[in-house]
mmCIF file with all atom_site columns, C-alpha atoms in Angstrom:
data_model
loop_
_atom_site.group_PDB
_atom_site.id
_atom_site.type_symbol
_atom_site.label_atom_id
_atom_site.label_alt_id
_atom_site.label_comp_id
_atom_site.label_asym_id
_atom_site.label_entity_id
_atom_site.label_seq_id
_atom_site.pdbx_PDB_ins_code
_atom_site.Cartn_x
_atom_site.Cartn_y
_atom_site.Cartn_z
_atom_site.occupancy
_atom_site.B_iso_or_equiv
_atom_site.pdbx_formal_charge
_atom_site.auth_seq_id
_atom_site.auth_comp_id
_atom_site.auth_asym_id
_atom_site.auth_atom_id
_atom_site.pdbx_PDB_model_num
ATOM 1   C CA . UNK Y 1 1   ? 19.996 70.758 -8.780  1.00 40.00 ? 304 UNK Y CA 1
ATOM 2   C CA . UNK Y 1 2   ? 20.267 66.961 -8.799  1.00 43.00 ? 305 UNK Y CA 1
ATOM 3   C CA . UNK Y 1 3   ? 17.210 66.483 -11.045 1.00 45.00 ? 306 UNK Y CA 1
ATOM 4   C CA . UNK Y 1 4   ? 18.646 68.991 -13.521 1.00 47.00 ? 307 UNK Y CA 1
ATOM 5   C CA . UNK Y 1 5   ? 21.884 67.049 -13.772 1.00 44.00 ? 308 UNK Y CA 1
ATOM 6   C CA . UNK Y 1 6   ? 19.981 63.813 -14.257 1.00 46.00 ? 309 UNK Y CA 1
ATOM 7   C CA . UNK Y 1 7   ? 17.901 65.384 -16.990 1.00 64.00 ? 310 UNK Y CA 1
ATOM 8   C CA . UNK Y 1 8   ? 20.947 66.805 -18.724 1.00 67.00 ? 311 UNK Y CA 1
ATOM 9   C CA . UNK Y 1 9   ? 22.659 63.437 -18.461 1.00 69.00 ? 312 UNK Y CA 1
ATOM 10  C CA . UNK Y 1 10  ? 19.588 61.838 -20.090 1.00 77.00 ? 313 UNK Y CA 1
ATOM 11  C CA . UNK Y 1 11  ? 19.912 64.286 -22.970 1.00 83.00 ? 314 UNK Y CA 1
ATOM 12  C CA . UNK Y 1 12  ? 23.598 63.519 -23.174 1.00 85.00 ? 315 UNK Y CA 1
ATOM 13  C CA . UNK Y 1 13  ? 22.793 59.797 -23.309 1.00 89.00 ? 316 UNK Y CA 1
ATOM 14  C CA . UNK Y 1 14  ? 20.447 60.374 -26.271 1.00 90.00 ? 317 UNK Y CA 1
ATOM 15  C CA . UNK Y 1 15  ? 23.143 62.328 -28.061 1.00 93.00 ? 318 UNK Y CA 1
ATOM 16  C CA . UNK Y 1 16  ? 25.663 59.524 -27.548 1.00 95.00 ? 319 UNK Y CA 1
ATOM 17  C CA . UNK Y 1 17  ? 23.203 56.925 -28.876 1.00 96.00 ? 320 UNK Y CA 1
ATOM 18  C CA . UNK Y 1 18  ? 22.512 59.050 -31.951 1.00 96.00 ? 321 UNK Y CA 1
ATOM 19  C CA . UNK Y 1 19  ? 26.227 59.562 -32.508 1.00 97.00 ? 322 UNK Y CA 1
ATOM 20  C CA . UNK Y 1 20  ? 26.763 55.781 -32.432 1.00 97.00 ? 323 UNK Y CA 1
ATOM 21  C CA . UNK Y 1 21  ? 23.817 55.252 -34.773 1.00 97.00 ? 324 UNK Y CA 1
ATOM 22  C CA . UNK Y 1 22  ? 25.353 57.636 -37.301 1.00 98.00 ? 325 UNK Y CA 1
ATOM 23  C CA . UNK Y 1 23  ? 28.713 55.895 -37.029 1.00 97.00 ? 326 UNK Y CA 1
ATOM 24  C CA . UNK Y 1 24  ? 27.072 52.528 -37.708 1.00 97.00 ? 327 UNK Y CA 1
ATOM 25  C CA . UNK Y 1 25  ? 25.140 53.877 -40.682 1.00 97.00 ? 328 UNK Y CA 1
ATOM 26  C CA . UNK Y 1 26  ? 28.334 55.422 -42.061 1.00 97.00 ? 329 UNK Y CA 1
ATOM 27  C CA . UNK Y 1 27  ? 30.024 52.014 -41.982 1.00 97.00 ? 330 UNK Y CA 1
ATOM 28  C CA . UNK Y 1 28  ? 27.011 50.485 -43.727 1.00 96.00 ? 331 UNK Y CA 1
ATOM 29  C CA . UNK Y 1 29  ? 27.293 53.053 -46.499 1.00 96.00 ? 332 UNK Y CA 1
ATOM 30  C CA . UNK Y 1 30  ? 30.981 52.146 -46.933 1.00 97.00 ? 333 UNK Y CA 1
ATOM 31  C CA . UNK Y 1 31  ? 29.975 48.513 -47.348 1.00 97.00 ? 334 UNK Y CA 1
ATOM 32  C CA . UNK Y 1 32  ? 27.191 49.341 -49.807 1.00 97.00 ? 335 UNK Y CA 1
ATOM 33  C CA . UNK Y 1 33  ? 29.561 51.461 -51.872 1.00 96.00 ? 336 UNK Y CA 1
ATOM 34  C CA . UNK Y 1 34  ? 31.868 48.460 -52.152 1.00 96.00 ? 337 UNK Y CA 1
ATOM 35  C CA . UNK Y 1 35  ? 28.962 46.353 -53.410 1.00 96.00 ? 338 UNK Y CA 1
ATOM 36  C CA . UNK Y 1 36  ? 28.000 49.038 -55.924 1.00 96.00 ? 339 UNK Y CA 1
ATOM 37  C CA . UNK Y 1 37  ? 31.554 48.888 -57.275 1.00 95.00 ? 340 UNK Y CA 1
ATOM 38  C CA . UNK Y 1 38  ? 31.169 45.116 -57.753 1.00 94.00 ? 341 UNK Y CA 1
ATOM 39  C CA . UNK Y 1 39  ? 28.021 45.714 -59.819 1.00 94.00 ? 342 UNK Y CA 1
ATOM 40  C CA . UNK Y 1 40  ? 29.698 48.518 -61.790 1.00 94.00 ? 343 UNK Y CA 1
ATOM 41  C CA . UNK Y 1 41  ? 32.611 46.246 -62.748 1.00 94.00 ? 344 UNK Y CA 1
ATOM 42  C CA . UNK Y 1 42  ? 30.166 43.890 -64.444 1.00 92.00 ? 345 UNK Y CA 1
ATOM 43  C CA . UNK Y 1 43  ? 29.081 46.681 -66.839 1.00 87.00 ? 346 UNK Y CA 1
ATOM 44  C CA . UNK Y 1 44  ? 25.534 45.361 -67.179 1.00 91.00 ? 347 UNK Y CA 1
ATOM 45  C CA . UNK Y 1 45  ? 24.128 48.143 -69.325 1.00 94.00 ? 348 UNK Y CA 1
ATOM 46  C CA . UNK Y 1 46  ? 23.093 51.775 -69.152 1.00 95.00 ? 349 UNK Y CA 1
ATOM 47  C CA . UNK Y 1 47  ? 19.864 51.188 -67.197 1.00 95.00 ? 350 UNK Y CA 1
ATOM 48  C CA . UNK Y 1 48  ? 21.752 49.428 -64.386 1.00 95.00 ? 351 UNK Y CA 1
ATOM 49  C CA . UNK Y 1 49  ? 24.434 52.129 -64.457 1.00 95.00 ? 352 UNK Y CA 1
ATOM 50  C CA . UNK Y 1 50  ? 21.765 54.835 -64.064 1.00 96.00 ? 353 UNK Y CA 1
ATOM 51  C CA . UNK Y 1 51  ? 20.377 53.015 -61.017 1.00 97.00 ? 354 UNK Y CA 1
ATOM 52  C CA . UNK Y 1 52  ? 23.896 52.652 -59.696 1.00 96.00 ? 355 UNK Y CA 1
ATOM 53  C CA . UNK Y 1 53  ? 24.554 56.365 -60.155 1.00 97.00 ? 356 UNK Y CA 1
ATOM 54  C CA . UNK Y 1 54  ? 21.276 57.173 -58.417 1.00 97.00 ? 357 UNK Y CA 1
ATOM 55  C CA . UNK Y 1 55  ? 22.292 55.068 -55.419 1.00 98.00 ? 358 UNK Y CA 1
ATOM 56  C CA . UNK Y 1 56  ? 25.710 56.722 -55.354 1.00 97.00 ? 359 UNK Y CA 1
ATOM 57  C CA . UNK Y 1 57  ? 24.104 60.170 -55.362 1.00 97.00 ? 360 UNK Y CA 1
ATOM 58  C CA . UNK Y 1 58  ? 21.815 59.141 -52.502 1.00 97.00 ? 361 UNK Y CA 1
ATOM 59  C CA . UNK Y 1 59  ? 24.809 57.880 -50.534 1.00 97.00 ? 362 UNK Y CA 1
ATOM 60  C CA . UNK Y 1 60  ? 26.615 61.184 -51.082 1.00 97.00 ? 363 UNK Y CA 1
ATOM 61  C CA . UNK Y 1 61  ? 23.551 63.093 -49.888 1.00 97.00 ? 364 UNK Y CA 1
ATOM 62  C CA . UNK Y 1 62  ? 23.147 60.788 -46.917 1.00 97.00 ? 365 UNK Y CA 1
ATOM 63  C CA . UNK Y 1 63  ? 26.762 61.407 -45.900 1.00 97.00 ? 366 UNK Y CA 1
ATOM 64  C CA . UNK Y 1 64  ? 26.125 65.158 -46.078 1.00 98.00 ? 367 UNK Y CA 1
ATOM 65  C CA . UNK Y 1 65  ? 23.107 64.799 -43.788 1.00 97.00 ? 368 UNK Y CA 1
ATOM 66  C CA . UNK Y 1 66  ? 25.144 62.618 -41.414 1.00 97.00 ? 369 UNK Y CA 1
ATOM 67  C CA . UNK Y 1 67  ? 27.749 65.369 -41.231 1.00 97.00 ? 370 UNK Y CA 1
ATOM 68  C CA . UNK Y 1 68  ? 25.052 67.934 -40.478 1.00 97.00 ? 371 UNK Y CA 1
ATOM 69  C CA . UNK Y 1 69  ? 23.557 65.740 -37.733 1.00 97.00 ? 372 UNK Y CA 1
ATOM 70  C CA . UNK Y 1 70  ? 26.976 65.049 -36.194 1.00 97.00 ? 373 UNK Y CA 1
ATOM 71  C CA . UNK Y 1 71  ? 27.584 68.798 -36.109 1.00 96.00 ? 374 UNK Y CA 1
ATOM 72  C CA . UNK Y 1 72  ? 24.201 69.378 -34.425 1.00 94.00 ? 375 UNK Y CA 1
ATOM 73  C CA . UNK Y 1 73  ? 25.027 66.695 -31.862 1.00 95.00 ? 376 UNK Y CA 1
ATOM 74  C CA . UNK Y 1 74  ? 28.407 68.306 -31.091 1.00 95.00 ? 377 UNK Y CA 1
ATOM 75  C CA . UNK Y 1 75  ? 26.779 71.714 -30.676 1.00 91.00 ? 378 UNK Y CA 1
ATOM 76  C CA . UNK Y 1 76  ? 24.087 70.259 -28.410 1.00 88.00 ? 379 UNK Y CA 1
ATOM 77  C CA . UNK Y 1 77  ? 26.733 68.572 -26.254 1.00 89.00 ? 380 UNK Y CA 1
ATOM 78  C CA . UNK Y 1 78  ? 28.491 71.933 -25.904 1.00 89.00 ? 381 UNK Y CA 1
ATOM 79  C CA . UNK Y 1 79  ? 25.218 73.609 -24.901 1.00 84.00 ? 382 UNK Y CA 1
ATOM 80  C CA . UNK Y 1 80  ? 24.611 70.942 -22.272 1.00 81.00 ? 383 UNK Y CA 1
ATOM 81  C CA . UNK Y 1 81  ? 28.135 71.300 -20.891 1.00 82.00 ? 384 UNK Y CA 1
ATOM 82  C CA . UNK Y 1 82  ? 27.675 75.072 -20.750 1.00 81.00 ? 385 UNK Y CA 1
ATOM 83  C CA . UNK Y 1 83  ? 24.279 74.727 -19.057 1.00 76.00 ? 386 UNK Y CA 1
ATOM 84  C CA . UNK Y 1 84  ? 25.794 72.472 -16.402 1.00 73.00 ? 387 UNK Y CA 1
ATOM 85  C CA . UNK Y 1 85  ? 28.512 75.046 -15.863 1.00 72.00 ? 388 UNK Y CA 1
ATOM 86  C CA . UNK Y 1 86  ? 26.062 77.996 -15.739 1.00 74.00 ? 389 UNK Y CA 1
ATOM 87  C CA . UNK Y 1 87  ? 23.212 76.107 -14.041 1.00 71.00 ? 390 UNK Y CA 1
ATOM 88  C CA . UNK Y 1 88  ? 20.723 77.239 -16.766 1.00 61.00 ? 391 UNK Y CA 1
ATOM 89  C CA . UNK Y 1 89  ? 17.097 76.173 -17.063 1.00 52.00 ? 392 UNK Y CA 1
ATOM 90  C CA . UNK Y 1 90  ? 15.993 73.024 -18.904 1.00 53.00 ? 393 UNK Y CA 1
ATOM 91  C CA . UNK Y 1 91  ? 13.108 74.288 -21.024 1.00 46.00 ? 394 UNK Y CA 1
ATOM 92  C CA . UNK Y 1 92  ? 15.048 75.462 -24.062 1.00 57.00 ? 395 UNK Y CA 1
ATOM 93  C CA . UNK Y 1 93  ? 17.091 72.251 -24.099 1.00 58.00 ? 396 UNK Y CA 1
ATOM 94  C CA . UNK Y 1 94  ? 14.014 70.074 -24.110 1.00 59.00 ? 397 UNK Y CA 1
ATOM 95  C CA . UNK Y 1 95  ? 12.454 71.989 -27.005 1.00 58.00 ? 398 UNK Y CA 1
ATOM 96  C CA . UNK Y 1 96  ? 15.643 71.920 -29.075 1.00 61.00 ? 399 UNK Y CA 1
ATOM 97  C CA . UNK Y 1 97  ? 16.213 68.270 -28.219 1.00 61.00 ? 400 UNK Y CA 1
ATOM 98  C CA . UNK Y 1 98  ? 12.802 67.358 -29.607 1.00 67.00 ? 401 UNK Y CA 1
ATOM 99  C CA . UNK Y 1 99  ? 13.686 69.015 -32.920 1.00 85.00 ? 402 UNK Y CA 1
ATOM 100 C CA . UNK Y 1 100 ? 16.945 67.069 -33.148 1.00 89.00 ? 403 UNK Y CA 1
ATOM 101 C CA . UNK Y 1 101 ? 15.107 63.891 -32.152 1.00 89.00 ? 404 UNK Y CA 1
ATOM 102 C CA . UNK Y 1 102 ? 12.644 64.421 -35.003 1.00 92.00 ? 405 UNK Y CA 1
ATOM 103 C CA . UNK Y 1 103 ? 15.498 64.990 -37.460 1.00 94.00 ? 406 UNK Y CA 1
ATOM 104 C CA . UNK Y 1 104 ? 17.145 61.767 -36.322 1.00 95.00 ? 407 UNK Y CA 1
ATOM 105 C CA . UNK Y 1 105 ? 13.876 59.830 -36.675 1.00 95.00 ? 408 UNK Y CA 1
ATOM 106 C CA . UNK Y 1 106 ? 13.406 61.085 -40.220 1.00 96.00 ? 409 UNK Y CA 1
ATOM 107 C CA . UNK Y 1 107 ? 17.017 60.365 -41.123 1.00 97.00 ? 410 UNK Y CA 1
ATOM 108 C CA . UNK Y 1 108 ? 16.934 56.828 -39.701 1.00 96.00 ? 411 UNK Y CA 1
ATOM 109 C CA . UNK Y 1 109 ? 13.731 56.077 -41.626 1.00 97.00 ? 412 UNK Y CA 1
ATOM 110 C CA . UNK Y 1 110 ? 15.221 57.428 -44.850 1.00 96.00 ? 413 UNK Y CA 1
ATOM 111 C CA . UNK Y 1 111 ? 18.438 55.474 -44.261 1.00 97.00 ? 414 UNK Y CA 1
ATOM 112 C CA . UNK Y 1 112 ? 16.593 52.199 -43.815 1.00 97.00 ? 415 UNK Y CA 1
ATOM 113 C CA . UNK Y 1 113 ? 14.412 52.869 -46.865 1.00 97.00 ? 416 UNK Y CA 1
ATOM 114 C CA . UNK Y 1 114 ? 17.567 53.419 -48.946 1.00 97.00 ? 417 UNK Y CA 1
ATOM 115 C CA . UNK Y 1 115 ? 19.160 50.353 -47.400 1.00 97.00 ? 418 UNK Y CA 1
ATOM 116 C CA . UNK Y 1 116 ? 16.169 48.179 -48.369 1.00 97.00 ? 419 UNK Y CA 1
ATOM 117 C CA . UNK Y 1 117 ? 16.168 49.538 -51.921 1.00 97.00 ? 420 UNK Y CA 1
ATOM 118 C CA . UNK Y 1 118 ? 19.869 48.839 -52.271 1.00 97.00 ? 421 UNK Y CA 1
ATOM 119 C CA . UNK Y 1 119 ? 19.538 45.332 -50.868 1.00 97.00 ? 422 UNK Y CA 1
ATOM 120 C CA . UNK Y 1 120 ? 16.778 44.606 -53.408 1.00 97.00 ? 423 UNK Y CA 1
ATOM 121 C CA . UNK Y 1 121 ? 19.050 45.944 -56.149 1.00 97.00 ? 424 UNK Y CA 1
ATOM 122 C CA . UNK Y 1 122 ? 21.916 43.725 -54.983 1.00 96.00 ? 425 UNK Y CA 1
ATOM 123 C CA . UNK Y 1 123 ? 19.678 40.660 -54.944 1.00 95.00 ? 426 UNK Y CA 1
ATOM 124 C CA . UNK Y 1 124 ? 19.001 41.257 -58.633 1.00 93.00 ? 427 UNK Y CA 1
ATOM 125 C CA . UNK Y 1 125 ? 22.470 42.185 -59.846 1.00 91.00 ? 428 UNK Y CA 1
ATOM 126 C CA . UNK Y 1 126 ? 25.084 40.592 -57.590 1.00 86.00 ? 429 UNK Y CA 1
#
């Protein structure tokens, strides 16, 4: 019983870390949107505006994915709470947790790739 609770608490810890990561990335996207507005005000031509629009579309998509991941995290936290209450087995949680972990890894990599591209863009046009 004690090892199960420890394991579930480890899963819960991962979920909290991921939730904080998403919150941080959301604030970064707010900041990058502000910077995009500064570039847009300069009206530097249609090519720059197309790049700007592309970044804005990627930010919108990233926010959608963040919402999806936050929802998955909330659902996982509910499952863990229910498992603690019902004293269910761990196997299905571990398998599902790995899938969510993989989604988070992919998202974080994509976020940082976008972040680097945007920072390069800002170096050129800010």
